[in-house]
mmCIF file of C-alpha atoms in Angstrom:
data_model
loop_
_atom_site.group_PDB
_atom_site.id
_atom_site.type_symbol
_atom_site.label_atom_id
_atom_site.label_comp_id
_atom_site.label_asym_id
_atom_site.label_seq_id
_atom_site.Cartn_x
_atom_site.Cartn_y
_atom_site.Cartn_z
ATOM 1 C CA MET W 298 -22.771 38.387 40.279
ATOM 2 C CA SER W 299 -22.789 41.587 42.297
ATOM 3 C CA GLY W 300 -20.692 42.163 45.397
ATOM 4 C CA ARG W 301 -23.876 41.937 47.427
ATOM 5 C CA GLN W 302 -24.658 38.500 45.968
ATOM 6 C CA PHE W 303 -21.103 37.302 46.614
ATOM 7 C CA TYR W 304 -21.367 38.429 50.232
ATOM 8 C CA ALA W 305 -24.781 36.767 50.639
ATOM 9 C CA GLN W 306 -23.202 33.377 49.860
ATOM 10 C CA ASP W 307 -21.097 33.678 53.027
ATOM 11 C CA ALA W 308 -22.270 36.652 55.089
ATOM 12 C CA SER W 309 -19.080 36.984 57.118
ATOM 13 C CA ALA W 310 -15.993 39.110 57.623
ATOM 14 C CA ARG W 311 -14.157 36.670 55.343
ATOM 15 C CA ALA W 312 -16.454 37.569 52.470
ATOM 16 C CA SER W 313 -15.959 41.284 53.160
ATOM 17 C CA TRP W 314 -12.197 40.794 53.119
ATOM 18 C CA ARG W 315 -12.361 38.902 49.823
ATOM 19 C CA LEU W 316 -14.579 41.584 48.308
ATOM 20 C CA ALA W 317 -11.963 44.203 49.180
ATOM 21 C CA VAL W 318 -8.955 42.182 48.032
ATOM 22 C CA LEU W 319 -10.322 40.264 45.039
ATOM 23 C CA MET W 320 -12.988 42.506 43.569
ATOM 24 C CA GLY W 321 -11.897 46.075 44.176
ATOM 25 C CA ALA W 322 -10.590 48.229 41.331
ATOM 26 C CA ASN W 323 -6.793 48.361 41.120
ATOM 27 C CA SER W 324 -5.106 51.422 39.639
ATOM 28 C CA ARG W 325 -2.090 50.669 41.866
ATOM 29 C CA THR W 326 -1.179 47.958 44.365
ATOM 30 C CA TYR W 327 -1.262 49.915 47.627
ATOM 31 C CA LYS W 328 -4.180 48.004 49.104
ATOM 32 C CA PHE W 329 -2.347 44.684 48.805
ATOM 33 C CA ALA W 330 0.554 46.022 50.864
ATOM 34 C CA LEU W 331 -1.973 47.340 53.389
ATOM 35 C CA GLY W 332 -3.779 43.998 53.512
ATOM 36 C CA GLN W 333 -0.506 42.147 53.967
ATOM 37 C CA ALA W 334 0.430 44.387 56.897
ATOM 38 C CA LEU W 335 -3.019 43.939 58.465
ATOM 39 C CA LEU W 336 -2.727 40.144 58.371
ATOM 40 C CA GLU W 337 0.850 40.298 59.635
ATOM 41 C CA PHE W 338 -0.007 42.345 62.716
ATOM 42 C CA GLY W 339 -3.351 40.607 63.189
ATOM 43 C CA ARG W 340 -1.556 37.278 63.582
ATOM 44 C CA THR W 341 0.230 38.646 66.646
ATOM 45 C CA GLY W 342 -3.079 39.443 68.345
ATOM 46 C CA GLN W 343 -2.168 43.105 68.817
ATOM 47 C CA GLY W 344 -5.275 45.247 69.003
ATOM 48 C CA GLU W 345 -3.321 48.454 68.427
ATOM 49 C CA VAL W 346 -0.167 49.146 66.432
ATOM 50 C CA LEU W 347 1.770 52.402 66.379
ATOM 51 C CA PHE W 348 1.125 53.979 63.005
ATOM 52 C CA ALA W 349 4.854 54.437 62.306
ATOM 53 C CA GLU W 350 5.446 50.715 62.954
ATOM 54 C CA PHE W 351 2.527 49.804 60.707
ATOM 55 C CA ALA W 352 3.733 52.164 57.956
ATOM 56 C CA ALA W 353 7.168 50.543 58.123
ATOM 57 C CA ALA W 354 5.729 47.078 57.429
ATOM 58 C CA TYR W 355 3.584 48.498 54.620
ATOM 59 C CA SER W 356 6.587 50.249 53.035
ATOM 60 C CA LEU W 357 8.799 47.163 53.221
ATOM 61 C CA GLY W 358 6.115 45.066 51.531
ATOM 62 C CA MET W 359 5.797 47.585 48.703
ATOM 63 C CA VAL W 360 9.560 47.777 48.158
ATOM 64 C CA ARG W 361 9.952 43.996 48.050
ATOM 65 C CA HIS W 362 7.339 43.781 45.297
ATOM 66 C CA LEU W 363 8.620 46.872 43.515
ATOM 67 C CA ALA W 364 11.965 45.118 43.085
ATOM 68 C CA GLN W 365 10.246 42.421 41.012
ATOM 69 C CA ASP W 366 7.380 44.082 39.113
ATOM 70 C CA PRO W 367 5.723 47.480 38.584
ATOM 71 C CA GLN W 368 3.229 48.627 41.207
ATOM 72 C CA ALA W 369 1.375 51.009 38.887
ATOM 73 C CA PRO W 370 0.530 50.859 35.162
ATOM 74 C CA HIS W 371 3.624 51.490 33.040
ATOM 75 C CA THR W 372 1.723 54.278 31.262
ATOM 76 C CA VAL W 373 1.318 56.287 34.492
ATOM 77 C CA GLU W 374 3.746 59.151 35.037
ATOM 78 C CA LEU W 375 4.761 59.440 38.686
ATOM 79 C CA GLY W 376 5.674 62.765 40.277
ATOM 80 C CA GLU W 377 8.810 63.279 42.360
ATOM 81 C CA LYS W 378 6.818 63.263 45.603
ATOM 82 C CA ASP W 379 4.703 60.230 44.678
ATOM 83 C CA PHE W 380 5.112 57.397 47.178
ATOM 84 C CA LEU W 381 6.133 54.941 44.435
ATOM 85 C CA THR W 382 8.777 57.358 43.183
ATOM 86 C CA VAL W 383 10.229 57.621 46.677
ATOM 87 C CA ALA W 384 9.981 53.840 47.132
ATOM 88 C CA ALA W 385 11.907 53.230 43.904
ATOM 89 C CA GLN W 386 14.605 55.709 44.899
ATOM 90 C CA GLU W 387 14.926 54.246 48.400
ATOM 91 C CA SER W 388 14.533 50.616 47.356
ATOM 92 C CA ALA W 389 18.180 49.523 47.438
ATOM 93 C CA ALA W 390 18.927 51.120 50.811
ATOM 94 C CA THR W 391 15.706 49.726 52.273
ATOM 95 C CA LEU W 392 16.373 46.180 51.103
ATOM 96 C CA ASP W 393 19.981 46.319 52.295
ATOM 97 C CA ALA W 394 18.898 47.457 55.768
ATOM 98 C CA GLY W 395 15.809 45.233 55.963
ATOM 99 C CA ARG W 396 13.758 48.240 57.032
ATOM 100 C CA PRO W 397 12.527 51.408 55.289
ATOM 101 C CA THR W 398 14.759 54.443 55.162
ATOM 102 C CA GLU W 399 13.658 57.527 57.086
ATOM 103 C CA ARG W 400 12.683 59.230 53.820
ATOM 104 C CA LEU W 401 10.561 56.275 52.685
ATOM 105 C CA LEU W 402 8.893 55.931 56.078
ATOM 106 C CA ALA W 403 8.091 59.645 56.111
ATOM 107 C CA ALA W 404 6.520 59.333 52.638
ATOM 108 C CA ALA W 405 4.368 56.432 53.815
ATOM 109 C CA VAL W 406 3.260 58.208 56.985
ATOM 110 C CA ARG W 407 2.357 61.250 54.919
ATOM 111 C CA SER W 408 0.472 59.468 52.128
ATOM 112 C CA MET W 409 -1.297 56.496 53.742
ATOM 113 C CA PRO W 410 -4.015 58.257 55.798
ATOM 114 C CA MET W 411 -5.353 60.248 52.837
ATOM 115 C CA MET W 412 -4.903 57.505 50.277
ATOM 116 C CA VAL W 413 -4.945 53.750 50.782
ATOM 117 C CA MET W 414 -6.342 53.790 54.323
ATOM 118 C CA GLN W 415 -9.380 55.706 53.123
ATOM 119 C CA LYS W 416 -9.945 53.412 50.148
ATOM 120 C CA PHE W 417 -9.297 49.867 51.361
ATOM 121 C CA HIS W 418 -12.881 49.193 52.416
ATOM 122 C CA ASN W 419 -14.389 50.788 49.292
ATOM 123 C CA LEU W 420 -15.668 49.000 46.208
ATOM 124 C CA ARG W 421 -16.501 50.301 42.774
ATOM 125 C CA GLY W 422 -19.745 52.221 42.556
ATOM 126 C CA ASP W 423 -19.302 54.149 45.808
ATOM 127 C CA THR W 424 -20.129 51.135 47.978
ATOM 128 C CA ALA W 425 -18.211 49.715 50.912
ATOM 129 C CA VAL W 426 -17.679 46.216 52.270
ATOM 130 C CA PRO W 427 -19.995 45.283 55.179
ATOM 131 C CA HIS W 428 -17.143 44.880 57.691
ATOM 132 C CA THR W 429 -14.238 47.146 58.589
ATOM 133 C CA PHE W 430 -10.816 45.865 59.584
ATOM 134 C CA TYR W 431 -9.051 48.876 61.108
ATOM 135 C CA GLU W 432 -9.332 52.505 62.068
ATOM 136 C CA LEU W 433 -6.670 55.188 62.420
ATOM 137 C CA THR W 434 -6.834 57.161 65.669
ATOM 138 C CA GLY W 435 -4.765 59.711 67.545
ATOM 139 C CA THR W 436 -2.235 62.247 66.290
ATOM 140 C CA GLY W 437 1.511 62.636 65.977
ATOM 141 C CA ARG W 438 3.649 59.985 67.617
ATOM 142 C CA GLN W 439 0.598 58.686 69.493
ATOM 143 C CA ARG W 440 -1.213 57.839 66.276
ATOM 144 C CA VAL W 441 -2.225 54.175 66.191
ATOM 145 C CA VAL W 442 -3.850 51.693 63.828
ATOM 146 C CA ARG W 443 -6.618 49.987 65.777
ATOM 147 C CA LEU W 444 -7.335 46.492 64.418
ATOM 148 C CA THR W 445 -10.964 45.463 64.692
ATOM 149 C CA PRO W 446 -12.062 42.206 66.329
ATOM 150 C CA ASP W 447 -13.112 40.974 62.858
ATOM 151 C CA LEU W 448 -9.576 41.436 61.532
ATOM 152 C CA LEU W 449 -8.010 39.738 64.549
ATOM 153 C CA ARG W 450 -10.319 36.750 64.167
ATOM 154 C CA LEU W 451 -9.566 36.501 60.439
ATOM 155 C CA ALA W 452 -5.799 36.768 60.893
ATOM 156 C CA GLN W 453 -5.812 33.991 63.498
ATOM 157 C CA SER W 454 -8.381 31.720 61.821
ATOM 158 C CA ASP W 455 -7.913 28.404 60.029
ATOM 159 C CA GLN W 456 -8.247 30.266 56.715
ATOM 160 C CA ALA W 457 -5.618 32.912 57.538
ATOM 161 C CA GLU W 458 -2.901 31.260 55.429
ATOM 162 C CA SER W 459 -5.298 30.883 52.527
ATOM 163 C CA LEU W 460 -6.330 34.538 52.736
ATOM 164 C CA ALA W 461 -2.675 35.584 52.679
ATOM 165 C CA ALA W 462 -1.996 33.342 49.672
ATOM 166 C CA GLU W 463 -5.050 34.724 47.842
ATOM 167 C CA LEU W 464 -3.869 38.270 48.470
ATOM 168 C CA ASP W 465 -0.372 37.484 47.201
ATOM 169 C CA ALA W 466 -1.775 35.826 44.069
ATOM 170 C CA ARG W 467 -4.040 38.799 43.354
ATOM 171 C CA TRP W 468 -1.070 41.125 43.870
ATOM 172 C CA SER W 469 0.981 39.131 41.339
ATOM 173 C CA ILE W 470 -1.870 39.161 38.819
ATOM 174 C CA VAL W 471 -2.268 42.925 39.054
ATOM 175 C CA GLU W 472 1.497 43.440 38.788
ATOM 176 C CA SER W 473 1.525 41.367 35.620
ATOM 177 C CA CYS W 474 -1.212 43.549 34.159
ATOM 178 C CA PHE W 475 0.935 46.606 34.877
ATOM 179 C CA ALA W 476 4.004 45.182 33.130
ATOM 180 C CA ALA W 477 4.599 46.446 29.597
ATOM 181 C CA GLY W 478 3.961 43.803 26.948
ATOM 182 C CA VAL W 479 2.896 41.138 29.398
ATOM 183 C CA GLY W 480 0.049 43.285 30.674
ATOM 184 C CA ARG W 481 -1.178 44.096 27.179
ATOM 185 C CA SER W 482 -1.282 40.390 26.304
ATOM 186 C CA LEU W 483 -3.115 39.494 29.523
ATOM 187 C CA VAL W 484 -5.744 42.190 29.114
ATOM 188 C CA GLU W 485 -6.398 41.327 25.465
ATOM 189 C CA GLU W 486 -6.058 37.544 25.529
ATOM 190 C CA GLY W 487 -6.547 36.440 29.133
ATOM 191 C CA VAL W 488 -4.502 33.676 30.743
ATOM 192 C CA ALA W 489 -3.586 30.089 29.931
ATOM 193 C CA VAL W 490 -3.025 27.124 32.246
ATOM 194 C CA ASP W 491 0.280 25.319 32.741
ATOM 195 C CA TRP W 492 -0.504 21.877 34.099
ATOM 196 C CA ASP W 493 3.137 21.036 34.783
ATOM 197 C CA THR W 494 3.303 23.753 37.441
ATOM 198 C CA LEU W 495 -0.413 24.321 38.224
ATOM 199 C CA LYS W 496 0.129 27.975 37.337
ATOM 200 C CA ILE W 497 -1.832 30.405 35.225
ATOM 201 C CA THR W 498 0.388 32.065 32.654
ATOM 202 C CA ASP W 499 0.530 34.776 30.023
ATOM 203 C CA LYS W 500 -0.595 33.068 26.797
ATOM 204 C CA ARG W 501 1.957 34.787 24.595
ATOM 205 C CA ARG W 502 5.105 34.589 26.681
ATOM 206 C CA ARG W 503 4.156 31.703 28.978
ATOM 207 C CA ARG W 504 5.286 33.804 31.928
ATOM 208 C CA SER W 505 3.956 32.480 35.246
ATOM 209 C CA VAL W 506 1.375 34.810 36.789
ATOM 210 C CA ALA W 507 -0.031 33.002 39.845
ATOM 211 C CA GLY W 508 -1.047 29.572 41.111
ATOM 212 C CA ILE W 509 -4.422 28.291 39.904
ATOM 213 C CA VAL W 510 -5.550 27.422 43.433
ATOM 214 C CA GLU W 511 -4.446 30.703 45.026
ATOM 215 C CA ALA W 512 -5.900 32.782 42.186
ATOM 216 C CA THR W 513 -9.357 31.170 42.186
ATOM 217 C CA VAL W 514 -10.151 29.641 45.583
ATOM 218 C CA GLY W 515 -11.176 32.940 47.171
ATOM 219 C CA PHE W 516 -13.945 33.297 44.600
ATOM 220 C CA GLN W 517 -15.244 29.959 45.967
ATOM 221 C CA HIS W 518 -15.176 31.398 49.500
ATOM 222 C CA GLY W 519 -12.234 29.110 50.218
ATOM 223 C CA ARG W 520 -14.386 26.005 49.811
ATOM 224 C CA CYS W 521 -14.064 22.739 47.901
ATOM 225 C CA LEU W 522 -16.261 22.827 44.804
ATOM 226 C CA ILE W 523 -17.308 19.204 45.325
ATOM 227 C CA CYS W 524 -18.093 18.830 49.053
ATOM 228 C CA ASP W 525 -18.430 22.564 49.854
ATOM 229 C CA ASP W 526 -16.308 22.224 53.007
ATOM 230 C CA VAL W 527 -13.480 24.655 53.767
ATOM 231 C CA LEU W 528 -10.139 24.049 52.064
ATOM 232 C CA SER W 529 -7.317 24.389 54.576
ATOM 233 C CA ARG W 530 -3.711 25.007 53.560
ATOM 234 C CA LYS W 531 -2.960 21.828 55.511
ATOM 235 C CA ASP W 532 -5.273 19.791 53.263
ATOM 236 C CA ALA W 533 -4.152 17.963 50.148
ATOM 237 C CA ILE W 534 -5.680 20.129 47.390
ATOM 238 C CA ALA W 535 -6.289 19.235 43.753
ATOM 239 C CA VAL W 536 -7.456 21.196 40.730
ATOM 240 C CA ASP W 537 -10.526 19.480 39.343
ATOM 241 C CA HIS W 538 -11.763 19.445 35.766
ATOM 242 C CA VAL W 539 -15.440 19.939 36.629
ATOM 243 C CA PHE W 540 -16.398 18.508 33.249
ATOM 244 C CA PRO W 541 -13.839 15.668 33.061
ATOM 245 C CA PHE W 542 -11.035 16.136 30.551
ATOM 246 C CA SER W 543 -11.533 12.500 29.500
ATOM 247 C CA LEU W 544 -14.559 13.688 27.489
ATOM 248 C CA MET W 545 -12.252 15.496 25.083
ATOM 249 C CA ARG W 546 -9.972 12.481 24.766
ATOM 250 C CA ARG W 547 -12.865 10.044 24.322
ATOM 251 C CA PHE W 548 -14.812 11.988 21.714
ATOM 252 C CA GLY W 549 -11.779 13.659 20.142
ATOM 253 C CA SER W 550 -10.308 10.277 19.209
ATOM 254 C CA VAL W 551 -13.195 9.739 16.797
ATOM 255 C CA GLY W 552 -13.420 13.346 15.698
ATOM 256 C CA SER W 553 -16.767 13.978 17.377
ATOM 257 C CA TRP W 554 -15.855 16.425 20.171
ATOM 258 C CA HIS W 555 -17.457 19.772 19.388
ATOM 259 C CA GLY W 556 -17.609 21.192 22.886
ATOM 260 C CA PRO W 557 -15.443 23.857 24.558
ATOM 261 C CA ASP W 558 -11.863 23.502 25.752
ATOM 262 C CA LEU W 559 -12.158 21.669 29.068
ATOM 263 C CA ASP W 560 -8.594 22.573 30.025
ATOM 264 C CA ALA W 561 -9.525 26.245 30.383
ATOM 265 C CA LEU W 562 -9.897 28.265 33.567
ATOM 266 C CA TRP W 563 -13.725 28.299 33.497
ATOM 267 C CA ASN W 564 -13.747 24.495 34.029
ATOM 268 C CA LEU W 565 -11.026 24.286 36.709
ATOM 269 C CA ALA W 566 -11.749 24.460 40.421
ATOM 270 C CA PRO W 567 -9.809 23.798 43.631
ATOM 271 C CA THR W 568 -11.066 20.770 45.561
ATOM 272 C CA HIS W 569 -9.924 18.401 48.248
ATOM 273 C CA ALA W 570 -7.659 15.803 46.647
ATOM 274 C CA ALA W 571 -9.811 13.058 48.193
ATOM 275 C CA CYS W 572 -12.999 14.549 46.728
ATOM 276 C CA ASN W 573 -11.324 14.853 43.354
ATOM 277 C CA GLY W 574 -10.157 11.247 43.459
ATOM 278 C CA ALA W 575 -13.614 9.968 44.416
ATOM 279 C CA LYS W 576 -15.260 12.010 41.649
ATOM 280 C CA SER W 577 -12.972 10.479 39.043
ATOM 281 C CA ASP W 578 -14.426 10.930 35.518
ATOM 282 C CA ARG W 579 -18.083 11.360 36.388
ATOM 283 C CA LEU W 580 -20.058 14.328 35.095
ATOM 284 C CA PRO W 581 -20.677 17.167 37.574
ATOM 285 C CA ALA W 582 -23.738 17.101 39.817
ATOM 286 C CA GLN W 583 -26.194 19.981 39.648
ATOM 287 C CA GLU W 584 -24.997 21.489 42.930
ATOM 288 C CA GLU W 585 -21.411 21.456 41.621
ATOM 289 C CA LEU W 586 -22.514 23.231 38.449
ATOM 290 C CA ALA W 587 -24.327 25.827 40.555
ATOM 291 C CA ARG W 588 -21.168 26.435 42.603
ATOM 292 C CA LEU W 589 -19.037 26.682 39.459
ATOM 293 C CA ALA W 590 -21.469 29.154 37.875
ATOM 294 C CA ALA W 591 -21.412 31.291 41.041
ATOM 295 C CA ARG W 592 -17.599 31.113 41.197
ATOM 296 C CA ASN W 593 -17.239 32.150 37.554
ATOM 297 C CA GLU W 594 -19.747 34.980 37.968
ATOM 298 C CA ALA W 595 -17.699 36.215 40.946
ATOM 299 C CA ILE W 596 -14.480 36.135 38.905
ATOM 300 C CA MET W 597 -16.258 38.200 36.248
ATOM 301 C CA ARG W 598 -16.560 40.943 38.902
ATOM 302 C CA SER W 599 -12.798 41.040 39.412
ATOM 303 C CA PRO W 600 -10.350 43.199 37.455
ATOM 304 C CA HIS W 601 -8.386 41.877 34.466
ATOM 305 C CA PRO W 602 -7.016 39.396 33.484
ATOM 306 C CA LEU W 603 -9.128 36.625 35.052
ATOM 307 C CA ARG W 604 -12.295 38.468 34.071
ATOM 308 C CA ARG W 605 -11.085 38.774 30.480
ATOM 309 C CA THR W 606 -10.245 35.079 30.373
ATOM 310 C CA LEU W 607 -13.794 34.125 31.328
ATOM 311 C CA GLN W 608 -15.315 36.759 29.048
ATOM 312 C CA LEU W 609 -13.546 35.138 26.106
ATOM 313 C CA SER W 610 -14.717 31.655 27.156
ATOM 314 C CA LEU W 611 -18.315 32.766 27.616
ATOM 315 C CA LYS W 612 -18.292 34.463 24.235
ATOM 316 C CA GLY W 613 -16.472 31.934 22.076
ATOM 317 C CA ALA W 614 -16.112 28.529 23.742
ATOM 318 C CA LEU W 615 -19.370 27.252 22.232
ATOM 319 C CA PRO W 616 -19.296 28.253 18.537
ATOM 320 C CA GLY W 617 -22.513 29.811 17.289
ATOM 321 C CA ARG W 618 -23.902 30.229 20.799
ATOM 322 C CA ASN W 619 -24.254 33.653 22.429
ATOM 323 C CA LEU W 620 -24.840 32.811 26.084
ATOM 324 C CA ALA W 621 -25.463 35.522 28.653
ATOM 325 C CA SER W 622 -24.655 33.763 31.935
ATOM 326 C CA TRP W 623 -22.534 30.973 33.341
ATOM 327 C CA THR W 624 -25.620 29.059 34.432
ATOM 328 C CA GLU W 625 -26.798 29.053 30.812
ATOM 329 C CA PHE W 626 -23.329 28.235 29.495
ATOM 330 C CA LEU W 627 -22.782 25.282 31.826
ATOM 331 C CA GLY W 628 -26.263 23.996 31.088
ATOM 332 C CA ALA W 629 -25.437 24.054 27.374
ATOM 333 C CA VAL W 630 -22.189 22.126 27.978
ATOM 334 C CA GLN W 631 -24.066 19.574 30.089
ATOM 335 C CA THR W 632 -26.583 19.084 27.289
ATOM 336 C CA ALA W 633 -23.816 18.746 24.711
ATOM 337 C CA VAL W 634 -22.087 15.908 26.572
#
């Protein structure tokens, strides 16, 4: 699924935002800190924010994450003037004060306009998302970040909390890919699912990476896979086995289950808890399969490790079958059961 096809499913500013956050290339994590700051100020309804104030929120977000995980691949050598180098050196003082040091703020003000603020709206292949969420205007102390009406509406919408959670999950996933050892395992082997915590984890070390719901729901445009209505953070949400897990128990007990692992990410989708309960152990309807295929194709457009996880499922979950698309794959599973 191309970015254009993903956007066509929900031609809105929300889809543009998700394209930027979920499907853009990530050599570092700057855009997540920028997105977090945009949502933070957008919630207040401010149409304009002094650039220095905006850069302070951006810097604080980066430092808080830097204290937990790397914000660039561990193989990348950072120069003395690199923003991440300055952030690491100023981290303790910034966290103690609850605000960025003057040196860190100066580094952010210097680097942001020519770096992350030019790239946030861009996708791979020299394309851009259909909507823009800010512009930088003015000079010197009068420089301001002007938030667009689309951003203000998003940040104050019913899905605002979900968008923030999706961004944080994507940030955590990318950080994990940057961590030595953990990242190598994720990129090579993909992720596993921990049902006790509803988290996706590193297969080798079982380290928690992100919540299943937060990591995947954006690729469903924030909608329930069963009823296709919006999932609100206020709703009771469940993770549905689209092909019911009972199939593996039923056929496995007599040694006749030869299908794929139904406990894997490709078969798991956020739904309303009520929809999930009503579905029970029935097989998926055709419209649910179509939504799952579209969701999985969208994940395949995202950076590692979710993409790698689905690549491995598509390639090896049905032994002896070389299937090119998720529509074909799910059709083959439906036939098998």
